[in-house]
Short mmCIF file of C-alpha atoms and ligand atoms in Angstrom, two decimals:
data_model
loop_
_atom_site.label_atom_id
_atom_site.label_comp_id
_atom_site.label_asym_id
_atom_site.label_seq_id
_atom_site.Cartn_x
_atom_site.Cartn_y
_atom_site.Cartn_z
CA MET A 1 -7.84 8.10 29.90
CA THR A 2 -6.74 5.70 27.20
CA GLU A 3 -9.15 3.71 25.12
CA GLU A 4 -8.44 0.06 24.45
CA PHE A 5 -8.85 -1.06 20.89
CA LEU A 6 -8.31 -4.37 19.28
CA TYR A 7 -6.74 -2.99 16.14
CA PHE A 8 -7.11 -5.14 13.02
CA ASP A 9 -7.11 -2.39 10.40
CA ASN A 10 -3.41 -2.11 9.62
CA ASN A 11 -3.95 -1.91 5.84
CA ALA A 12 -5.83 1.35 6.43
CA THR A 13 -3.03 2.68 8.61
CA THR A 14 -0.65 1.55 11.33
CA ALA A 15 0.25 2.93 14.74
CA PRO A 16 3.60 4.77 14.65
CA ALA A 17 6.33 2.65 16.25
CA PRO A 18 7.66 3.94 19.60
CA GLU A 19 11.07 4.59 17.97
CA VAL A 20 9.34 6.60 15.22
CA ARG A 21 7.46 8.71 17.78
CA ALA A 22 10.71 9.40 19.66
CA ALA A 23 12.63 10.31 16.50
CA MET A 24 9.84 12.62 15.32
CA THR A 25 9.50 14.33 18.71
CA ASP A 26 13.22 14.94 18.67
CA ALA A 27 13.02 16.30 15.10
CA LEU A 28 10.10 18.61 16.02
CA THR A 29 12.03 19.87 19.01
CA HIS A 30 15.54 20.24 17.60
CA LEU A 31 15.36 20.11 13.81
CA TYR A 32 13.22 23.16 13.10
CA GLY A 33 15.78 24.74 10.76
CA ASN A 34 14.91 24.85 7.09
CA PRO A 35 17.03 22.27 5.23
CA SER A 36 17.64 24.90 2.51
CA SER A 37 19.17 27.39 4.99
CA GLY A 38 22.94 27.73 4.89
CA HIS A 39 23.41 28.02 8.68
CA ARG A 40 24.19 25.18 11.04
CA LEU A 41 20.64 24.71 12.27
CA GLY A 42 19.35 24.40 8.72
CA GLN A 43 22.16 22.07 7.82
CA ARG A 44 21.26 19.79 10.72
CA SER A 45 17.80 19.40 9.18
CA ALA A 46 19.36 18.82 5.74
CA PHE A 47 21.56 16.14 7.27
CA ALA A 48 18.54 14.42 8.88
CA VAL A 49 16.70 14.40 5.52
CA ALA A 50 19.79 12.97 3.81
CA GLN A 51 20.07 10.27 6.48
CA ALA A 52 16.42 9.26 6.00
CA ARG A 53 17.03 9.11 2.26
CA ARG A 54 19.96 6.74 2.83
CA GLN A 55 17.87 4.60 5.23
CA LEU A 56 15.11 4.29 2.62
CA ALA A 57 17.61 3.63 -0.18
CA ARG A 58 19.16 0.76 1.84
CA CYS A 59 15.75 -0.73 2.60
CA ILE A 60 14.60 -0.97 -1.03
CA ASN A 61 18.08 -1.32 -2.64
CA ALA A 62 17.95 2.02 -4.47
CA LEU A 63 20.39 4.91 -4.65
CA PRO A 64 19.61 7.84 -2.35
CA ALA A 65 19.51 10.16 -5.39
CA GLU A 66 16.70 8.01 -6.86
CA LEU A 67 14.25 8.93 -4.08
CA ILE A 68 11.78 11.81 -4.00
CA PHE A 69 10.00 12.44 -0.69
CA THR A 70 6.30 13.16 -1.12
CA SER A 71 3.21 13.60 1.06
CA GLY A 72 2.39 9.90 0.75
CA GLY A 73 1.49 7.13 -1.63
CA THR A 74 -1.17 9.08 -3.52
CA GLU A 75 1.17 11.93 -4.38
CA ALA A 76 3.96 9.50 -5.32
CA SER A 77 1.73 7.69 -7.82
CA ASN A 78 0.33 10.96 -9.22
CA LEU A 79 3.88 12.21 -9.72
CA ALA A 80 4.89 8.96 -11.41
CA ILE A 81 1.93 8.91 -13.82
CA PHE A 82 1.47 12.60 -14.62
CA GLY A 83 5.21 13.31 -14.38
CA LEU A 84 6.03 10.63 -16.94
CA THR A 85 3.18 11.30 -19.37
CA GLN A 86 4.09 15.00 -19.42
CA ALA A 87 7.76 14.19 -20.00
CA GLN A 88 7.00 11.84 -22.93
CA PRO A 89 3.77 13.16 -24.50
CA GLN A 90 4.26 11.32 -27.79
CA LYS A 91 3.44 7.86 -26.33
CA ARG A 92 -0.24 7.68 -25.45
CA HIS A 93 -0.95 4.11 -24.40
CA LEU A 94 -0.94 3.05 -20.74
CA ILE A 95 -1.54 -0.36 -19.13
CA THR A 96 -2.73 -1.22 -15.65
CA SER A 97 -4.63 -3.90 -13.75
CA SER A 98 -8.31 -3.83 -12.91
CA VAL A 99 -7.63 -3.94 -9.14
CA GLU A 100 -5.52 -0.82 -8.62
CA HIS A 101 -6.02 1.70 -5.84
CA ASP A 102 -7.66 5.01 -6.76
CA ALA A 103 -4.26 6.71 -6.33
CA VAL A 104 -3.38 5.05 -9.66
CA ASN A 105 -6.88 4.62 -11.11
CA GLN A 106 -7.95 8.23 -10.89
CA PRO A 107 -4.89 9.73 -12.60
CA LEU A 108 -5.28 7.14 -15.39
CA GLN A 109 -8.98 7.95 -15.74
CA GLN A 110 -8.15 11.62 -16.05
CA LEU A 111 -5.60 10.85 -18.76
CA GLN A 112 -8.28 8.90 -20.63
CA THR A 113 -10.36 12.05 -20.79
CA GLN A 114 -7.35 13.69 -22.43
CA GLY A 115 -7.24 11.09 -25.19
CA TYR A 116 -4.93 8.50 -23.67
CA GLU A 117 -5.78 4.87 -24.25
CA VAL A 118 -5.69 2.78 -21.06
CA THR A 119 -5.71 -1.03 -21.16
CA ARG A 120 -6.91 -2.61 -17.91
CA LEU A 121 -5.80 -6.21 -17.48
CA ALA A 122 -8.65 -8.37 -16.16
CA VAL A 123 -8.03 -10.60 -13.16
CA ASN A 124 -9.55 -13.97 -12.31
CA GLY A 125 -11.23 -15.07 -9.05
CA ASP A 126 -7.81 -15.45 -7.48
CA GLY A 127 -6.94 -11.86 -8.31
CA ALA A 128 -4.30 -13.02 -10.79
CA PHE A 129 -3.89 -12.10 -14.42
CA ASP A 130 -2.22 -14.03 -17.18
CA LEU A 131 1.13 -12.54 -18.22
CA SER A 132 0.28 -13.39 -21.81
CA GLN A 133 -2.45 -10.73 -21.53
CA LEU A 134 0.20 -8.18 -20.68
CA GLN A 135 2.44 -9.42 -23.48
CA ALA A 136 -0.42 -9.00 -25.93
CA ALA A 137 -1.23 -5.53 -24.63
CA LEU A 138 2.29 -4.09 -24.95
CA ARG A 139 2.70 -1.94 -28.08
CA PRO A 140 5.31 0.36 -29.56
CA ASP A 141 3.29 3.38 -28.33
CA SER A 142 2.92 2.01 -24.78
CA LEU A 143 4.58 4.37 -22.33
CA LEU A 144 3.91 2.91 -18.90
CA VAL A 145 2.61 -0.18 -17.13
CA SER A 146 1.36 0.49 -13.58
CA LEU A 147 0.79 -2.61 -11.47
CA MET A 148 0.39 -2.71 -7.71
CA LEU A 149 2.71 -5.04 -5.83
CA ALA A 150 0.09 -6.07 -3.26
CA ASN A 151 -3.60 -5.34 -3.27
CA ASN A 152 -4.86 -3.34 -0.30
CA GLU A 153 -8.16 -5.21 0.04
CA THR A 154 -7.14 -8.82 -0.56
CA GLY A 155 -3.38 -8.72 0.07
CA ILE A 156 -2.95 -10.69 -3.19
CA LEU A 157 0.48 -10.16 -4.81
CA LEU A 158 0.69 -9.28 -8.49
CA PRO A 159 3.54 -10.61 -10.66
CA VAL A 160 5.41 -7.31 -10.90
CA ALA A 161 8.91 -8.76 -11.44
CA GLU A 162 7.70 -10.95 -14.31
CA ALA A 163 5.80 -8.03 -15.80
CA ALA A 164 8.91 -5.84 -15.51
CA ARG A 165 10.91 -8.35 -17.57
CA LEU A 166 8.32 -8.19 -20.35
CA CYS A 167 8.28 -4.40 -20.18
CA ARG A 168 12.06 -4.20 -20.46
CA GLU A 169 12.01 -6.38 -23.58
CA MET A 170 9.51 -3.97 -25.13
CA GLY A 171 11.19 -0.78 -23.89
CA VAL A 172 8.13 0.16 -21.79
CA LEU A 173 8.53 1.68 -18.33
CA ILE A 174 6.91 0.10 -15.27
CA HIS A 175 5.60 1.67 -12.06
CA THR A 176 4.49 -0.25 -9.01
CA ASP A 177 2.31 0.93 -6.14
CA ALA A 178 4.17 -0.81 -3.31
CA VAL A 179 2.29 1.05 -0.57
CA GLN A 180 0.92 -2.16 0.99
CA ALA A 181 4.04 -4.25 0.50
CA ILE A 182 6.75 -2.43 2.44
CA GLY A 183 7.22 -3.90 5.91
CA LYS A 184 5.34 -7.08 5.02
CA ILE A 185 7.41 -8.66 2.24
CA PRO A 186 10.91 -7.87 0.91
CA VAL A 187 10.83 -5.02 -1.61
CA ASP A 188 13.98 -4.67 -3.70
CA VAL A 189 13.77 -2.37 -6.72
CA GLN A 190 16.62 -4.20 -8.47
CA GLU A 191 15.02 -7.63 -8.05
CA LEU A 192 11.65 -6.24 -9.10
CA GLY A 193 13.21 -4.44 -12.06
CA VAL A 194 10.78 -1.54 -11.80
CA ASP A 195 11.43 2.02 -12.95
CA LEU A 196 9.12 3.76 -10.50
CA LEU A 197 7.81 2.68 -7.09
CA SER A 198 5.41 4.42 -4.67
CA LEU A 199 5.45 3.96 -0.90
CA SER A 200 3.83 5.52 2.14
CA ALA A 201 5.23 5.70 5.69
CA HIS A 202 1.91 5.34 7.55
CA LYS A 203 1.43 1.81 6.25
CA PHE A 204 4.60 0.57 7.98
CA HIS A 205 4.43 2.21 11.42
CA GLY A 206 5.68 5.58 10.22
CA PRO A 207 3.79 8.90 10.16
CA LYS A 208 0.88 9.90 7.96
CA GLY A 209 1.50 12.49 5.26
CA CYS A 210 4.92 11.25 4.24
CA GLY A 211 5.94 8.88 1.47
CA ALA A 212 8.31 8.61 -1.42
CA LEU A 213 8.63 7.85 -5.10
CA TYR A 214 11.57 5.79 -6.32
CA VAL A 215 12.63 7.00 -9.78
CA ARG A 216 15.24 4.84 -11.47
CA ALA A 217 18.28 6.91 -12.52
CA GLY A 218 17.75 8.14 -16.09
CA VAL A 219 13.93 8.20 -15.96
CA ILE A 220 12.77 11.77 -16.60
CA LEU A 221 9.66 13.16 -14.90
CA HIS A 222 7.99 16.55 -14.95
CA SER A 223 7.39 18.05 -11.55
CA GLN A 224 3.75 18.38 -10.45
CA MET A 225 4.55 20.96 -7.79
CA LEU A 226 6.14 24.16 -8.99
CA GLY A 227 8.20 26.31 -6.66
CA ALA A 228 11.67 26.14 -5.23
CA ASN A 229 14.19 23.46 -6.06
CA GLN A 230 13.70 20.87 -3.31
CA GLU A 231 13.89 17.16 -4.13
CA ARG A 232 15.98 17.78 -7.27
CA GLY A 233 13.30 20.10 -8.57
CA LEU A 234 10.75 17.28 -8.64
CA ARG A 235 8.79 18.21 -5.53
CA ALA A 236 8.89 21.86 -4.56
CA GLY A 237 8.10 22.90 -0.99
CA THR A 238 9.97 22.93 2.32
CA GLU A 239 10.59 19.36 3.36
CA ASN A 240 8.39 17.74 6.02
CA VAL A 241 11.46 17.15 8.22
CA PRO A 242 9.75 15.38 11.15
CA GLY A 243 7.76 13.20 8.74
CA ILE A 244 10.84 12.31 6.71
CA VAL A 245 12.79 11.52 9.90
CA GLY A 246 9.88 9.32 11.00
CA LEU A 247 9.82 7.57 7.61
CA GLY A 248 13.60 7.00 7.91
CA MET A 249 13.22 5.42 11.34
CA ALA A 250 10.25 3.33 10.18
CA VAL A 251 12.21 1.84 7.25
CA GLU A 252 15.22 1.28 9.50
CA LEU A 253 12.94 -0.86 11.69
CA VAL A 254 11.57 -2.65 8.63
CA SER A 255 15.12 -3.46 7.46
CA ALA A 256 16.08 -4.71 10.93
CA HIS A 257 13.00 -6.85 11.62
CA LEU A 258 11.50 -7.96 8.30
CA PRO A 259 12.22 -11.71 8.25
CA ALA A 260 11.09 -12.13 11.87
CA ALA A 261 8.09 -9.81 11.34
CA GLN A 262 7.04 -11.76 8.25
CA ASN A 263 7.19 -15.06 10.13
CA ARG A 264 5.24 -13.65 13.03
CA MET A 265 2.52 -12.20 10.80
CA THR A 266 2.29 -15.49 8.89
CA GLN A 267 1.78 -17.43 12.13
CA LEU A 268 -0.92 -15.03 13.27
CA GLY A 269 -2.63 -15.39 9.89
CA GLN A 270 -2.53 -19.19 9.99
CA ARG A 271 -4.14 -19.21 13.43
CA LEU A 272 -6.74 -16.62 12.44
CA GLU A 273 -7.71 -18.13 9.11
CA SER A 274 -7.93 -21.73 10.25
CA ALA A 275 -10.21 -20.61 13.10
CA LEU A 276 -12.29 -18.38 10.80
CA ILE A 277 -12.97 -21.28 8.45
CA GLN A 278 -14.33 -23.31 11.40
CA LEU A 279 -16.29 -20.37 12.76
CA VAL A 280 -17.91 -19.26 9.51
CA SER A 281 -18.14 -22.45 7.56
CA ASP A 282 -19.88 -20.86 4.57
CA GLY A 283 -17.55 -17.86 4.45
CA ARG A 284 -14.67 -17.64 1.98
CA ILE A 285 -11.21 -16.23 2.36
CA ILE A 286 -10.33 -14.43 -0.84
CA GLY A 287 -7.13 -15.60 -2.52
CA ARG A 288 -6.49 -18.30 0.07
CA GLN A 289 -4.50 -20.43 -2.38
CA VAL A 290 -2.43 -17.69 -4.02
CA PRO A 291 0.59 -15.65 -2.87
CA ARG A 292 -0.64 -12.99 -0.49
CA LEU A 293 0.66 -10.55 2.09
CA PRO A 294 1.22 -12.24 5.45
CA ASN A 295 -1.02 -9.71 7.26
CA THR A 296 -4.26 -9.55 5.29
CA CYS A 297 -7.44 -11.62 5.31
CA LEU A 298 -10.46 -10.62 3.25
CA LEU A 299 -13.34 -12.72 4.49
CA GLN A 300 -16.47 -12.82 2.37
CA LEU A 301 -19.56 -13.60 4.43
CA PRO A 302 -22.77 -14.97 2.96
CA ARG A 303 -25.96 -13.04 3.58
CA THR A 304 -24.28 -10.68 6.02
CA ALA A 305 -24.52 -6.92 6.11
CA THR A 306 -20.83 -6.35 6.73
CA GLU A 307 -21.27 -2.62 7.40
CA GLU A 308 -23.50 -3.58 10.36
CA LEU A 309 -21.01 -6.18 11.46
CA LEU A 310 -18.28 -3.57 11.39
CA ILE A 311 -20.31 -1.37 13.74
CA ALA A 312 -21.15 -4.31 16.03
CA LEU A 313 -17.47 -5.18 16.20
CA SER A 314 -16.57 -1.57 16.80
CA GLU A 315 -18.87 -1.53 19.82
CA HIS A 316 -16.62 -4.23 21.25
CA GLY A 317 -13.54 -2.11 20.53
CA VAL A 318 -12.59 -4.12 17.44
CA CYS A 319 -11.32 -2.12 14.44
CA VAL A 320 -11.63 -3.85 11.07
CA SER A 321 -12.65 -2.64 7.68
CA THR A 322 -15.11 -3.56 4.98
CA GLY A 323 -12.87 -3.54 1.95
CA SER A 324 -10.69 -0.50 1.50
CA ALA A 325 -10.84 2.17 4.22
CA CYS A 326 -11.03 4.81 1.51
CA HIS A 327 -14.37 3.30 0.45
CA SER A 328 -15.84 2.36 3.81
CA GLY A 329 -18.91 4.39 4.59
CA ALA A 330 -19.86 4.21 0.94
CA LEU A 331 -22.15 1.22 0.59
CA THR A 332 -21.02 0.39 -2.90
CA PRO A 333 -19.72 -3.06 -3.76
CA SER A 334 -15.96 -3.30 -3.69
CA GLY A 335 -14.46 -2.58 -7.11
CA VAL A 336 -11.79 -5.19 -6.38
CA LEU A 337 -14.32 -7.94 -5.69
CA GLN A 338 -16.24 -6.88 -8.79
CA ALA A 339 -13.09 -7.08 -10.88
CA MET A 340 -12.47 -10.57 -9.50
CA GLY A 341 -16.04 -11.61 -10.35
CA LEU A 342 -16.77 -12.26 -6.65
CA ASP A 343 -19.55 -9.72 -6.12
CA ASP A 344 -22.36 -12.29 -6.35
CA PRO A 345 -25.56 -11.19 -4.58
CA ASP A 346 -25.53 -14.10 -2.07
CA TYR A 347 -22.56 -12.50 -0.44
CA GLY A 348 -23.33 -9.29 1.42
CA GLY A 349 -19.82 -8.05 1.53
CA ALA A 350 -16.42 -8.74 2.91
CA LEU A 351 -14.61 -8.02 6.12
CA ARG A 352 -10.96 -7.03 5.84
CA ILE A 353 -8.89 -8.07 8.83
CA SER A 354 -5.32 -6.79 8.72
CA TRP A 355 -2.73 -7.20 11.47
CA SER A 356 0.84 -6.03 11.93
CA ARG A 357 4.12 -7.14 13.38
CA TYR A 358 2.96 -5.71 16.73
CA THR A 359 -0.26 -7.78 16.85
CA THR A 360 -0.20 -10.57 19.43
CA MET A 361 -1.65 -14.09 19.36
CA GLU A 362 -3.75 -13.09 22.37
CA GLU A 363 -5.31 -10.28 20.32
CA VAL A 364 -6.12 -12.75 17.55
CA ASP A 365 -7.80 -15.01 20.10
CA ARG A 366 -9.82 -12.11 21.51
CA LEU A 367 -10.99 -11.22 17.99
CA LEU A 368 -12.03 -14.82 17.46
CA GLN A 369 -14.10 -14.70 20.65
CA ILE A 370 -15.81 -11.42 19.79
CA LEU A 371 -16.58 -12.16 16.13
CA PRO A 372 -19.34 -14.78 16.74
CA VAL A 373 -20.93 -12.53 19.40
CA ALA A 374 -21.03 -9.61 16.95
CA MET A 375 -22.36 -11.84 14.17
CA ASN A 376 -25.18 -13.09 16.36
CA LYS A 377 -26.00 -9.54 17.33
CA ILE A 378 -26.64 -8.25 13.83
CA GLN A 379 -28.75 -11.18 12.58
CA SER A 380 -29.72 -9.13 9.58
CA PRO A 381 -29.68 -11.05 6.36
CA VAL A 382 -29.15 -8.92 3.30
N1 PLP B 401 -2.02 2.73 -2.69
C1 PLP B 401 -2.50 1.76 -1.92
C2 PLP B 401 -2.43 0.35 -2.38
C3 PLP B 401 -3.06 2.05 -0.68
O1 PLP B 401 -3.55 1.08 0.09
C4 PLP B 401 -3.12 3.42 -0.26
C5 PLP B 401 -3.76 3.79 1.00
O2 PLP B 401 -4.80 3.30 1.39
C6 PLP B 401 -2.60 4.40 -1.11
C7 PLP B 401 -2.05 4.01 -2.32
C8 PLP B 401 -2.62 5.84 -0.72
O3 PLP B 401 -1.52 6.14 0.14
P1 PLP B 401 -1.56 7.47 1.01
O4 PLP B 401 -2.61 7.31 2.04
O5 PLP B 401 -0.20 7.58 1.62
O6 PLP B 401 -1.80 8.60 0.08
#
């Protein structure tokens, strides 16, 4: 029996593409050799890992040797932050934004307990920050700026390329958490000018538990995983061959379909958001006027218990999220909305609707039919 879902939670995770499932099944079946083994079976696995590395390098305009496969976005950002601070312990100032994911926030908080100074750039109600703030924050002892490319809750894009230019002038390294950006907008490490970039396969129709860190040639990191010499000594442990093969296929699909996928997602978003504004006249779409991902809508609803709405929608088979999936279940106000100054008490919370290149217009229309029914059902002012 298969369950039918109307899946609008693609920023939490995506369904693996059929081609990804096929490539991974094949890898599980035939590529069970250890890539470090000298025999032919092992070398087949090593070849598959090398091919995925080339596919990823092509997709983000990096060199294959600049990529470290990890268990996902969280590990990639931990490796970037801890790996760099351990490699250059003399510089003890770090800069970030106030809307980062915990995968960046938590490592930085831990470093603060070890005496590091962390400057968090404030954002305005549009999720943007003034580059002059960054300019003022950069100092001779600044080691790293970590800025996400696209926010997971709002989809708002941060000015990473502009920030990277300022960093280069000051000789400060820059990392970007691009986990939400890949597959939705073009991501080119040369155009961005970043030194480190984190990504995660399950956000672009690849498998969970597999991601990568781009490390610009010449940037030295300390490994966070000690053991054998895989991934140039930067990530010990036998490679997740099926996961890496799945990531390779997922980025191959991104490279092949991005412009069309972007257009499609934009059209779905235009239809959805114009209808939402009619439907919930006192609701607000966060960051409506600023550059955003083409697949994300964060809808703030007045006097609505969004956790209850989520459950009511779920009873109709609709999957959405209230803010970040990592925080759903915890009835705390979204840190991102707080940072944007949009956590006023008249607004109960926000519903995050996120679609993908596989979402259809018919699914958007079904969501638009179900939403008012679910809203009527809860009728529970906060
Ligand atoms: N960074 C952002 C912006 C995310 O949205 C997520 C996942 O929700 C992560 C990092 C963590 O990635 P992963 O689940 O691969 O560890």
